């Protein structure tokens, strides 16, 4: 708890582009959470280097991601949006937690196995202990809730195990975090394969709408979206492509599926796809202009980065000092 608010922590990788699915399914719903939770959103650059990165690219993408979160509506005065590498407590706590994590536990992590297979030439120790760093992120802020996708549930589970183990030895040091289950956002599927979630790591760029796609690209991708041969705009299980497009249209316009069916009654897929594309363009337009404005205002973004790093560090140090004392490190004489 910070004051009378529960703490929410989330980390995001600056690798890959945010998609319309990330925005409609998660980010958009986070905007109002700051009223209820003390929110921390960390650009997890320490995690990023578990895979080889081009330094200039990493720096550019990390700043762009941070800017995009603000442009998409997260108020940086209310939400602590910061770089993980600016708060050294993440790495320090991760080391300590490494000593409370068993190799047997890490051996079970499915993401490690996947990534090791994908990057066989660079299976480094950081990739292996990645979940411990993630545990440190979460526990450092005494987070109560963590909004995570299915792929990260196993990491949240190990975080809870590590925290519990530590608490059993040293008393109540860490808050045991839970997965955030809030208002479920829209689940947006790939435009090329509606059985798959829209993903930033899709090999086919036509399957995903990226938040920074320009209007022409967006319209073109919707025109190419996979549909079916039924030739009518109907919200049904048998028409997963059309159903996905209706879902997207509904969140963008606030209409219900029934209203959309009526609106496009007797019209072809061409008209409908164009309408969905245009609806998405009008949702993303204000985000694009805000992003451009913010990108130009270097001093403002710098001031946010500085202020939020200081805020994060304040809470991180509180936990870290307590942990250091518990495990037996001597107090610094100042
Ligand atoms: N591993 C997460 C991902 O790839 C990112 C992450 C790092 C994270 N630290 C976190 C997510 C802490 C939630 C909480 O998506």
mmCIF file of C-alpha atoms and ligand atoms in Angstrom:
data_model
loop_
_atom_site.group_PDB
_atom_site.id
_atom_site.type_symbol
_atom_site.label_atom_id
_atom_site.label_comp_id
_atom_site.label_asym_id
_atom_site.label_seq_id
_atom_site.Cartn_x
_atom_site.Cartn_y
_atom_site.Cartn_z
ATOM 1 C CA UNK A 1 0.000 0.000 0.000
ATOM 2 C CA UNK A 2 1.114 3.537 -0.683
ATOM 3 C CA UNK A 3 -1.091 5.862 1.325
ATOM 4 C CA UNK A 4 -4.532 4.289 1.035
ATOM 5 C CA UNK A 5 -3.914 2.867 -2.412
ATOM 6 C CA UNK A 6 -2.905 -0.588 -3.510
ATOM 7 C CA UNK A 7 0.151 -0.781 -5.736
ATOM 8 C CA UNK A 8 0.061 -1.927 -9.354
ATOM 9 C CA UNK A 9 3.275 -2.776 -11.194
ATOM 10 C CA UNK A 10 3.824 -3.609 -14.814
ATOM 11 C CA UNK A 11 6.919 -3.886 -16.954
ATOM 12 C CA UNK A 12 7.089 -3.483 -20.679
ATOM 13 C CA UNK A 13 9.684 -4.463 -23.205
ATOM 14 C CA UNK A 14 10.835 -1.845 -25.669
ATOM 15 C CA UNK A 15 11.255 -4.544 -28.268
ATOM 16 C CA UNK A 16 8.712 -4.736 -31.033
ATOM 17 C CA UNK A 17 5.974 -2.276 -31.765
ATOM 18 C CA UNK A 18 2.831 -1.849 -29.697
ATOM 19 C CA UNK A 19 -0.206 -3.086 -31.579
ATOM 20 C CA UNK A 20 -3.822 -2.035 -31.693
ATOM 21 C CA UNK A 21 -4.423 -5.220 -29.667
ATOM 22 C CA UNK A 22 -2.072 -4.019 -26.894
ATOM 23 C CA UNK A 23 -3.852 -0.667 -26.888
ATOM 24 C CA UNK A 24 -7.504 -1.793 -26.971
ATOM 25 C CA UNK A 25 -6.900 -4.881 -24.840
ATOM 26 C CA UNK A 26 -4.702 -3.364 -22.131
ATOM 27 C CA UNK A 27 -3.270 0.135 -22.278
ATOM 28 C CA UNK A 28 -6.589 1.925 -22.858
ATOM 29 C CA UNK A 29 -8.060 0.260 -19.776
ATOM 30 C CA UNK A 30 -5.125 1.301 -17.623
ATOM 31 C CA UNK A 31 -5.815 5.017 -17.996
ATOM 32 C CA UNK A 32 -8.417 5.119 -15.230
ATOM 33 C CA UNK A 33 -6.569 2.729 -12.915
ATOM 34 C CA UNK A 34 -4.467 5.532 -11.446
ATOM 35 C CA UNK A 35 -7.500 6.691 -9.448
ATOM 36 C CA UNK A 36 -7.642 3.388 -7.660
ATOM 37 C CA UNK A 37 -4.019 2.186 -7.640
ATOM 38 C CA UNK A 38 -0.574 3.661 -7.234
ATOM 39 C CA UNK A 39 0.700 2.616 -10.643
ATOM 40 C CA UNK A 40 4.271 1.891 -11.745
ATOM 41 C CA UNK A 41 5.062 1.209 -15.400
ATOM 42 C CA UNK A 42 8.667 0.332 -16.011
ATOM 43 C CA UNK A 43 10.399 0.224 -19.375
ATOM 44 C CA UNK A 44 12.390 -2.907 -18.600
ATOM 45 C CA UNK A 45 15.660 -2.271 -20.379
ATOM 46 C CA UNK A 46 17.582 -4.622 -18.056
ATOM 47 C CA UNK A 47 15.393 -7.431 -19.339
ATOM 48 C CA UNK A 48 15.911 -6.365 -22.946
ATOM 49 C CA UNK A 49 19.642 -7.060 -22.952
ATOM 50 C CA UNK A 50 19.083 -10.764 -22.265
ATOM 51 C CA UNK A 51 18.847 -10.747 -26.046
ATOM 52 C CA UNK A 52 21.546 -8.933 -28.007
ATOM 53 C CA UNK A 53 20.488 -5.362 -28.797
ATOM 54 C CA UNK A 54 21.850 -2.547 -30.877
ATOM 55 C CA UNK A 55 22.588 0.134 -28.215
ATOM 56 C CA UNK A 56 21.362 3.176 -30.162
ATOM 57 C CA UNK A 57 18.232 1.300 -31.258
ATOM 58 C CA UNK A 58 17.473 0.147 -27.722
ATOM 59 C CA UNK A 59 17.788 3.691 -26.402
ATOM 60 C CA UNK A 60 15.592 5.055 -29.175
ATOM 61 C CA UNK A 61 12.903 2.415 -28.778
ATOM 62 C CA UNK A 62 12.833 2.716 -24.999
ATOM 63 C CA UNK A 63 12.254 6.462 -25.207
ATOM 64 C CA UNK A 64 9.691 6.026 -27.921
ATOM 65 C CA UNK A 65 7.775 3.473 -25.854
ATOM 66 C CA UNK A 66 7.765 5.722 -22.810
ATOM 67 C CA UNK A 67 6.536 8.621 -24.958
ATOM 68 C CA UNK A 68 3.874 6.462 -26.565
ATOM 69 C CA UNK A 69 2.459 5.437 -23.190
ATOM 70 C CA UNK A 70 2.043 9.079 -22.301
ATOM 71 C CA UNK A 71 0.634 9.903 -25.745
ATOM 72 C CA UNK A 72 -1.888 7.067 -25.373
ATOM 73 C CA UNK A 73 -3.274 8.671 -22.242
ATOM 74 C CA UNK A 74 -1.311 7.519 -19.191
ATOM 75 C CA UNK A 75 -0.836 10.695 -17.161
ATOM 76 C CA UNK A 76 2.841 10.724 -16.108
ATOM 77 C CA UNK A 77 1.997 12.856 -13.071
ATOM 78 C CA UNK A 78 -0.259 10.118 -11.751
ATOM 79 C CA UNK A 79 1.504 7.048 -13.139
ATOM 80 C CA UNK A 80 5.150 6.425 -12.431
ATOM 81 C CA UNK A 81 6.480 5.673 -15.922
ATOM 82 C CA UNK A 82 10.251 5.188 -15.729
ATOM 83 C CA UNK A 83 13.281 3.258 -16.985
ATOM 84 C CA UNK A 84 14.213 0.167 -14.992
ATOM 85 C CA UNK A 85 17.936 0.935 -15.497
ATOM 86 C CA UNK A 86 17.530 4.266 -13.669
ATOM 87 C CA UNK A 87 16.740 2.505 -10.410
ATOM 88 C CA UNK A 88 19.695 0.351 -9.392
ATOM 89 C CA UNK A 89 17.620 -1.400 -6.733
ATOM 90 C CA UNK A 90 16.167 -3.715 -9.402
ATOM 91 C CA UNK A 91 19.551 -5.311 -10.062
ATOM 92 C CA UNK A 92 20.516 -5.327 -6.391
ATOM 93 C CA UNK A 93 17.350 -7.034 -5.234
ATOM 94 C CA UNK A 94 17.545 -9.464 -8.153
ATOM 95 C CA UNK A 95 20.954 -10.625 -6.909
ATOM 96 C CA UNK A 96 19.620 -11.258 -3.431
ATOM 97 C CA UNK A 97 16.572 -13.088 -4.769
ATOM 98 C CA UNK A 98 18.828 -15.226 -6.994
ATOM 99 C CA UNK A 99 20.081 -16.713 -3.759
ATOM 100 C CA UNK A 100 16.518 -17.656 -2.816
ATOM 101 C CA UNK A 101 15.584 -19.225 -6.139
ATOM 102 C CA UNK A 102 16.269 -22.831 -7.063
ATOM 103 C CA UNK A 103 17.675 -23.887 -10.399
ATOM 104 C CA UNK A 104 14.992 -26.546 -10.466
ATOM 105 C CA UNK A 105 12.360 -23.829 -10.473
ATOM 106 C CA UNK A 106 14.042 -21.887 -13.254
ATOM 107 C CA UNK A 107 14.452 -25.052 -15.287
ATOM 108 C CA UNK A 108 10.691 -25.285 -15.519
ATOM 109 C CA UNK A 109 10.181 -21.854 -17.075
ATOM 110 C CA UNK A 110 8.646 -22.332 -20.502
ATOM 111 C CA UNK A 111 9.619 -18.877 -21.758
ATOM 112 C CA UNK A 112 13.282 -19.669 -21.066
ATOM 113 C CA UNK A 113 13.008 -22.862 -23.074
ATOM 114 C CA UNK A 114 11.334 -21.021 -25.960
ATOM 115 C CA UNK A 115 13.840 -18.188 -25.989
ATOM 116 C CA UNK A 116 16.806 -20.529 -25.610
ATOM 117 C CA UNK A 117 15.607 -22.453 -28.647
ATOM 118 C CA UNK A 118 15.158 -19.224 -30.601
ATOM 119 C CA UNK A 119 18.526 -17.727 -29.616
ATOM 120 C CA UNK A 120 20.642 -20.879 -29.472
ATOM 121 C CA UNK A 121 23.836 -18.888 -30.040
ATOM 122 C CA UNK A 122 23.296 -16.742 -26.931
ATOM 123 C CA UNK A 123 21.840 -18.744 -24.060
ATOM 124 C CA UNK A 124 23.222 -16.457 -21.362
ATOM 125 C CA UNK A 125 22.768 -16.604 -17.602
ATOM 126 C CA UNK A 126 20.640 -13.445 -17.720
ATOM 127 C CA UNK A 127 18.119 -15.170 -19.933
ATOM 128 C CA UNK A 128 17.992 -17.972 -17.389
ATOM 129 C CA UNK A 129 17.507 -15.707 -14.343
ATOM 130 C CA UNK A 130 15.148 -13.342 -16.181
ATOM 131 C CA UNK A 131 12.203 -14.411 -13.967
ATOM 132 C CA UNK A 132 14.169 -13.504 -10.837
ATOM 133 C CA UNK A 133 14.734 -9.981 -12.139
ATOM 134 C CA UNK A 134 11.034 -9.796 -12.860
ATOM 135 C CA UNK A 135 10.315 -10.910 -9.303
ATOM 136 C CA UNK A 136 12.620 -8.159 -8.062
ATOM 137 C CA UNK A 137 10.727 -5.569 -10.159
ATOM 138 C CA UNK A 138 7.436 -6.534 -8.627
ATOM 139 C CA UNK A 139 8.545 -7.103 -5.028
ATOM 140 C CA UNK A 140 10.639 -3.932 -4.887
ATOM 141 C CA UNK A 141 7.448 -1.860 -5.006
ATOM 142 C CA UNK A 142 5.470 -4.180 -2.741
ATOM 143 C CA UNK A 143 3.026 -4.537 -5.622
ATOM 144 C CA UNK A 144 -0.421 -5.923 -4.833
ATOM 145 C CA UNK A 145 -1.423 -6.485 -8.431
ATOM 146 C CA UNK A 146 0.337 -7.117 -11.726
ATOM 147 C CA UNK A 147 -1.525 -6.958 -15.039
ATOM 148 C CA UNK A 148 0.036 -9.771 -17.054
ATOM 149 C CA UNK A 149 -0.769 -11.720 -20.137
ATOM 150 C CA UNK A 150 -1.053 -15.507 -20.093
ATOM 151 C CA UNK A 151 2.560 -15.845 -21.229
ATOM 152 C CA UNK A 152 3.780 -14.166 -18.029
ATOM 153 C CA UNK A 153 1.634 -16.034 -15.493
ATOM 154 C CA UNK A 154 4.339 -18.584 -14.797
ATOM 155 C CA UNK A 155 6.731 -15.749 -13.960
ATOM 156 C CA UNK A 156 4.224 -14.217 -11.590
ATOM 157 C CA UNK A 157 3.791 -17.609 -9.960
ATOM 158 C CA UNK A 158 7.536 -17.961 -9.317
ATOM 159 C CA UNK A 159 7.558 -14.385 -7.968
ATOM 160 C CA UNK A 160 4.948 -15.399 -5.419
ATOM 161 C CA UNK A 161 6.931 -18.514 -4.495
ATOM 162 C CA UNK A 162 10.140 -16.553 -3.991
ATOM 163 C CA UNK A 163 8.359 -13.896 -1.909
ATOM 164 C CA UNK A 164 6.654 -16.523 0.214
ATOM 165 C CA UNK A 165 9.924 -18.353 0.777
ATOM 166 C CA UNK A 166 11.659 -15.143 1.814
ATOM 167 C CA UNK A 167 8.808 -14.174 4.147
ATOM 168 C CA UNK A 168 8.849 -17.616 5.753
ATOM 169 C CA UNK A 169 12.465 -17.094 6.716
ATOM 170 C CA UNK A 170 12.538 -13.386 7.590
ATOM 171 C CA UNK A 171 8.996 -12.389 8.494
ATOM 172 C CA UNK A 172 6.586 -10.279 6.483
ATOM 173 C CA UNK A 173 8.936 -8.439 4.155
ATOM 174 C CA UNK A 174 7.183 -8.697 0.790
ATOM 175 C CA UNK A 175 3.600 -8.209 -0.275
ATOM 176 C CA UNK A 176 2.475 -11.307 -2.178
ATOM 177 C CA UNK A 177 1.358 -10.041 -5.599
ATOM 178 C CA UNK A 178 -1.646 -11.221 -7.529
ATOM 179 C CA UNK A 179 -2.523 -11.126 -11.195
ATOM 180 C CA UNK A 180 -4.649 -8.098 -11.952
ATOM 181 C CA UNK A 181 -7.988 -9.193 -13.191
ATOM 182 C CA UNK A 182 -9.842 -6.046 -14.019
ATOM 183 C CA UNK A 183 -12.283 -5.052 -16.645
ATOM 184 C CA UNK A 184 -11.382 -7.322 -19.535
ATOM 185 C CA UNK A 185 -10.366 -5.343 -22.557
ATOM 186 C CA UNK A 186 -11.275 -6.356 -26.050
ATOM 187 C CA UNK A 187 -9.417 -9.387 -27.332
ATOM 188 C CA UNK A 188 -8.199 -8.410 -30.757
ATOM 189 C CA UNK A 189 -7.150 -11.158 -33.168
ATOM 190 C CA UNK A 190 -4.745 -11.129 -36.104
ATOM 191 C CA UNK A 191 -6.190 -9.636 -39.292
ATOM 192 C CA UNK A 192 -4.598 -12.463 -41.277
ATOM 193 C CA UNK A 193 -5.429 -15.367 -38.965
ATOM 194 C CA UNK A 194 -8.379 -14.680 -36.651
ATOM 195 C CA UNK A 195 -7.599 -17.794 -34.590
ATOM 196 C CA UNK A 196 -4.418 -16.096 -33.305
ATOM 197 C CA UNK A 197 -4.132 -13.062 -31.045
ATOM 198 C CA UNK A 198 -2.855 -9.878 -32.701
ATOM 199 C CA UNK A 199 0.779 -9.862 -31.676
ATOM 200 C CA UNK A 200 3.740 -7.536 -31.914
ATOM 201 C CA UNK A 201 5.937 -10.498 -32.814
ATOM 202 C CA UNK A 202 3.798 -11.701 -35.738
ATOM 203 C CA UNK A 203 6.031 -12.463 -38.735
ATOM 204 C CA UNK A 204 3.307 -11.233 -41.053
ATOM 205 C CA UNK A 205 3.094 -7.439 -40.576
ATOM 206 C CA UNK A 206 -0.316 -7.412 -42.285
ATOM 207 C CA UNK A 207 -1.787 -9.341 -39.365
ATOM 208 C CA UNK A 208 -1.185 -6.519 -36.901
ATOM 209 C CA UNK A 209 -2.031 -2.844 -36.789
ATOM 210 C CA UNK A 210 0.805 -1.026 -35.060
ATOM 211 C CA UNK A 211 -0.053 2.025 -33.013
ATOM 212 C CA UNK A 212 2.341 4.088 -35.099
ATOM 213 C CA UNK A 213 1.088 2.878 -38.510
ATOM 214 C CA UNK A 214 0.113 5.774 -40.764
ATOM 215 C CA UNK A 215 -3.510 6.084 -41.973
ATOM 216 C CA UNK A 216 -2.799 4.689 -45.457
ATOM 217 C CA UNK A 217 -1.130 1.601 -44.016
ATOM 218 C CA UNK A 218 -4.020 1.051 -41.611
ATOM 219 C CA UNK A 219 -6.638 1.270 -44.360
ATOM 220 C CA UNK A 220 -4.580 -1.013 -46.603
ATOM 221 C CA UNK A 221 -4.229 -3.656 -43.862
ATOM 222 C CA UNK A 222 -7.965 -3.631 -43.168
ATOM 223 C CA UNK A 223 -8.717 -3.952 -46.886
ATOM 224 C CA UNK A 224 -6.532 -7.082 -46.895
ATOM 225 C CA UNK A 225 -8.016 -8.518 -43.709
ATOM 226 C CA UNK A 226 -9.136 -12.142 -43.954
ATOM 227 C CA UNK A 227 -12.904 -12.637 -44.110
ATOM 228 C CA UNK A 228 -14.979 -15.475 -45.523
ATOM 229 C CA UNK A 229 -17.364 -16.299 -48.333
ATOM 230 C CA UNK A 230 -20.633 -15.629 -46.528
ATOM 231 C CA UNK A 231 -20.647 -12.058 -47.800
ATOM 232 C CA UNK A 232 -22.655 -10.634 -44.931
ATOM 233 C CA UNK A 233 -21.644 -8.665 -41.843
ATOM 234 C CA UNK A 234 -22.854 -10.964 -39.100
ATOM 235 C CA UNK A 235 -21.455 -11.481 -35.594
ATOM 236 C CA UNK A 236 -21.026 -15.252 -35.339
ATOM 237 C CA UNK A 237 -18.603 -18.003 -34.392
ATOM 238 C CA UNK A 238 -18.550 -19.243 -37.966
ATOM 239 C CA UNK A 239 -17.205 -15.930 -39.204
ATOM 240 C CA UNK A 240 -14.186 -15.309 -36.951
ATOM 241 C CA UNK A 241 -12.593 -12.776 -39.316
ATOM 242 C CA UNK A 242 -15.723 -10.635 -39.579
ATOM 243 C CA UNK A 243 -16.378 -11.087 -35.888
ATOM 244 C CA UNK A 244 -12.923 -9.692 -35.093
ATOM 245 C CA UNK A 245 -13.544 -6.705 -37.368
ATOM 246 C CA UNK A 246 -16.898 -6.096 -35.683
ATOM 247 C CA UNK A 247 -15.191 -6.226 -32.272
ATOM 248 C CA UNK A 248 -12.623 -3.656 -33.396
ATOM 249 C CA UNK A 249 -15.327 -1.429 -34.904
ATOM 250 C CA UNK A 250 -17.378 -1.657 -31.690
ATOM 251 C CA UNK A 251 -14.580 -0.593 -29.330
ATOM 252 C CA UNK A 252 -13.632 2.247 -31.662
ATOM 253 C CA UNK A 253 -17.154 3.601 -32.110
ATOM 254 C CA UNK A 254 -18.933 2.507 -28.928
ATOM 255 C CA UNK A 255 -21.554 0.658 -30.993
ATOM 256 C CA UNK A 256 -22.906 -2.816 -30.225
ATOM 257 C CA UNK A 257 -22.528 -5.783 -32.611
ATOM 258 C CA UNK A 258 -26.282 -5.692 -33.300
ATOM 259 C CA UNK A 259 -26.085 -2.041 -34.319
ATOM 260 C CA UNK A 260 -23.162 -2.814 -36.597
ATOM 261 C CA UNK A 261 -25.008 -5.703 -38.278
ATOM 262 C CA UNK A 262 -27.886 -3.348 -38.963
ATOM 263 C CA UNK A 263 -25.659 -0.534 -40.220
ATOM 264 C CA UNK A 264 -24.048 -2.846 -42.794
ATOM 265 C CA UNK A 265 -27.117 -4.875 -43.670
ATOM 266 C CA UNK A 266 -27.049 -5.510 -47.419
ATOM 267 C CA UNK A 267 -23.599 -3.962 -47.820
ATOM 268 C CA UNK A 268 -20.456 -5.792 -48.925
ATOM 269 C CA UNK A 269 -17.264 -6.569 -47.061
ATOM 270 C CA UNK A 270 -15.440 -3.805 -48.954
ATOM 271 C CA UNK A 271 -17.573 -1.040 -47.426
ATOM 272 C CA UNK A 272 -17.377 -2.571 -43.999
ATOM 273 C CA UNK A 273 -13.605 -3.027 -44.003
ATOM 274 C CA UNK A 274 -13.118 0.563 -45.092
ATOM 275 C CA UNK A 275 -15.383 1.758 -42.269
ATOM 276 C CA UNK A 276 -13.423 -0.264 -39.696
ATOM 277 C CA UNK A 277 -10.140 1.131 -41.041
ATOM 278 C CA UNK A 278 -11.464 4.675 -40.825
ATOM 279 C CA UNK A 279 -12.746 4.136 -37.284
ATOM 280 C CA UNK A 280 -9.314 2.898 -36.208
ATOM 281 C CA UNK A 281 -7.597 5.824 -37.939
ATOM 282 C CA UNK A 282 -9.755 8.290 -36.035
ATOM 283 C CA UNK A 283 -8.938 6.580 -32.715
ATOM 284 C CA UNK A 284 -5.202 6.614 -33.413
ATOM 285 C CA UNK A 285 -5.001 10.106 -34.892
ATOM 286 C CA UNK A 286 -4.996 12.017 -31.567
ATOM 287 C CA UNK A 287 -2.406 9.583 -30.201
ATOM 288 C CA UNK A 288 -0.172 10.258 -33.217
ATOM 289 C CA UNK A 289 -0.381 14.018 -32.873
ATOM 290 C CA UNK A 290 0.215 13.896 -29.144
ATOM 291 C CA UNK A 291 3.207 11.603 -29.767
ATOM 292 C CA UNK A 292 4.666 14.081 -32.273
ATOM 293 C CA UNK A 293 4.159 17.002 -29.892
ATOM 294 C CA UNK A 294 5.745 15.131 -26.995
ATOM 295 C CA UNK A 295 8.676 13.952 -29.104
ATOM 296 C CA UNK A 296 9.444 17.580 -29.984
ATOM 297 C CA UNK A 297 9.241 18.645 -26.339
ATOM 298 C CA UNK A 298 12.479 17.055 -25.208
ATOM 299 C CA UNK A 299 12.709 19.111 -22.011
ATOM 300 C CA UNK A 300 9.273 17.992 -20.864
ATOM 301 C CA UNK A 301 9.920 14.284 -21.444
ATOM 302 C CA UNK A 302 13.322 14.626 -19.747
ATOM 303 C CA UNK A 303 11.685 16.223 -16.712
ATOM 304 C CA UNK A 304 9.162 13.371 -16.498
ATOM 305 C CA UNK A 305 11.942 10.790 -16.767
ATOM 306 C CA UNK A 306 13.892 12.482 -13.998
ATOM 307 C CA UNK A 307 10.971 13.003 -11.654
ATOM 308 C CA UNK A 308 9.585 9.505 -12.036
ATOM 309 C CA UNK A 309 12.975 7.832 -11.618
ATOM 310 C CA UNK A 310 13.328 9.694 -8.325
ATOM 311 C CA UNK A 311 9.865 8.644 -7.234
ATOM 312 C CA UNK A 312 10.456 4.992 -8.148
ATOM 313 C CA UNK A 313 13.843 5.032 -6.458
ATOM 314 C CA UNK A 314 12.338 6.335 -3.244
ATOM 315 C CA UNK A 315 9.992 3.351 -2.899
ATOM 316 C CA UNK A 316 12.551 0.876 -4.237
ATOM 317 C CA UNK A 317 15.141 1.914 -1.670
ATOM 318 C CA UNK A 318 12.674 1.521 1.178
ATOM 319 C CA UNK A 319 12.211 -2.150 0.326
ATOM 320 C CA UNK A 320 15.852 -2.753 -0.567
ATOM 321 C CA UNK A 321 17.173 -1.366 2.741
ATOM 322 C CA UNK A 322 14.790 -3.575 4.645
ATOM 323 C CA UNK A 323 15.825 -6.665 2.680
ATOM 324 C CA UNK A 324 19.537 -5.923 3.062
ATOM 325 C CA UNK A 325 19.124 -5.642 6.798
ATOM 326 C CA UNK A 326 17.134 -8.877 6.988
ATOM 327 C CA UNK A 327 19.749 -10.936 5.152
ATOM 328 C CA UNK A 328 22.534 -9.576 7.343
ATOM 329 C CA UNK A 329 24.308 -6.833 5.405
ATOM 330 C CA UNK A 330 25.819 -4.187 7.698
ATOM 331 C CA UNK A 331 24.268 -0.765 7.817
ATOM 332 C CA UNK A 332 26.102 1.993 5.937
ATOM 333 C CA UNK A 333 27.661 4.616 8.200
ATOM 334 C CA UNK A 334 26.946 8.014 6.632
HETATM 335 N N1 LIG B 1 8.536 -10.139 -18.764
HETATM 336 C C1 LIG B 1 7.531 -9.177 -19.124
HETATM 337 C C2 LIG B 1 7.178 -9.334 -20.601
HETATM 338 O O1 LIG B 1 7.994 -9.780 -21.362
HETATM 339 C C3 LIG B 1 7.985 -7.770 -18.858
HETATM 340 C C4 LIG B 1 8.200 -7.538 -17.402
HETATM 341 C C5 LIG B 1 9.389 -7.353 -16.789
HETATM 342 C C6 LIG B 1 7.189 -7.449 -16.419
HETATM 343 N N2 LIG B 1 9.184 -7.129 -15.469
HETATM 344 C C7 LIG B 1 7.858 -7.178 -15.188
HETATM 345 C C8 LIG B 1 5.786 -7.555 -16.453
HETATM 346 C C9 LIG B 1 7.160 -7.060 -14.015
HETATM 347 C C10 LIG B 1 5.098 -7.428 -15.270
HETATM 348 C C11 LIG B 1 5.780 -7.178 -14.054
HETATM 349 O O2 LIG B 1 6.104 -8.954 -20.988
#
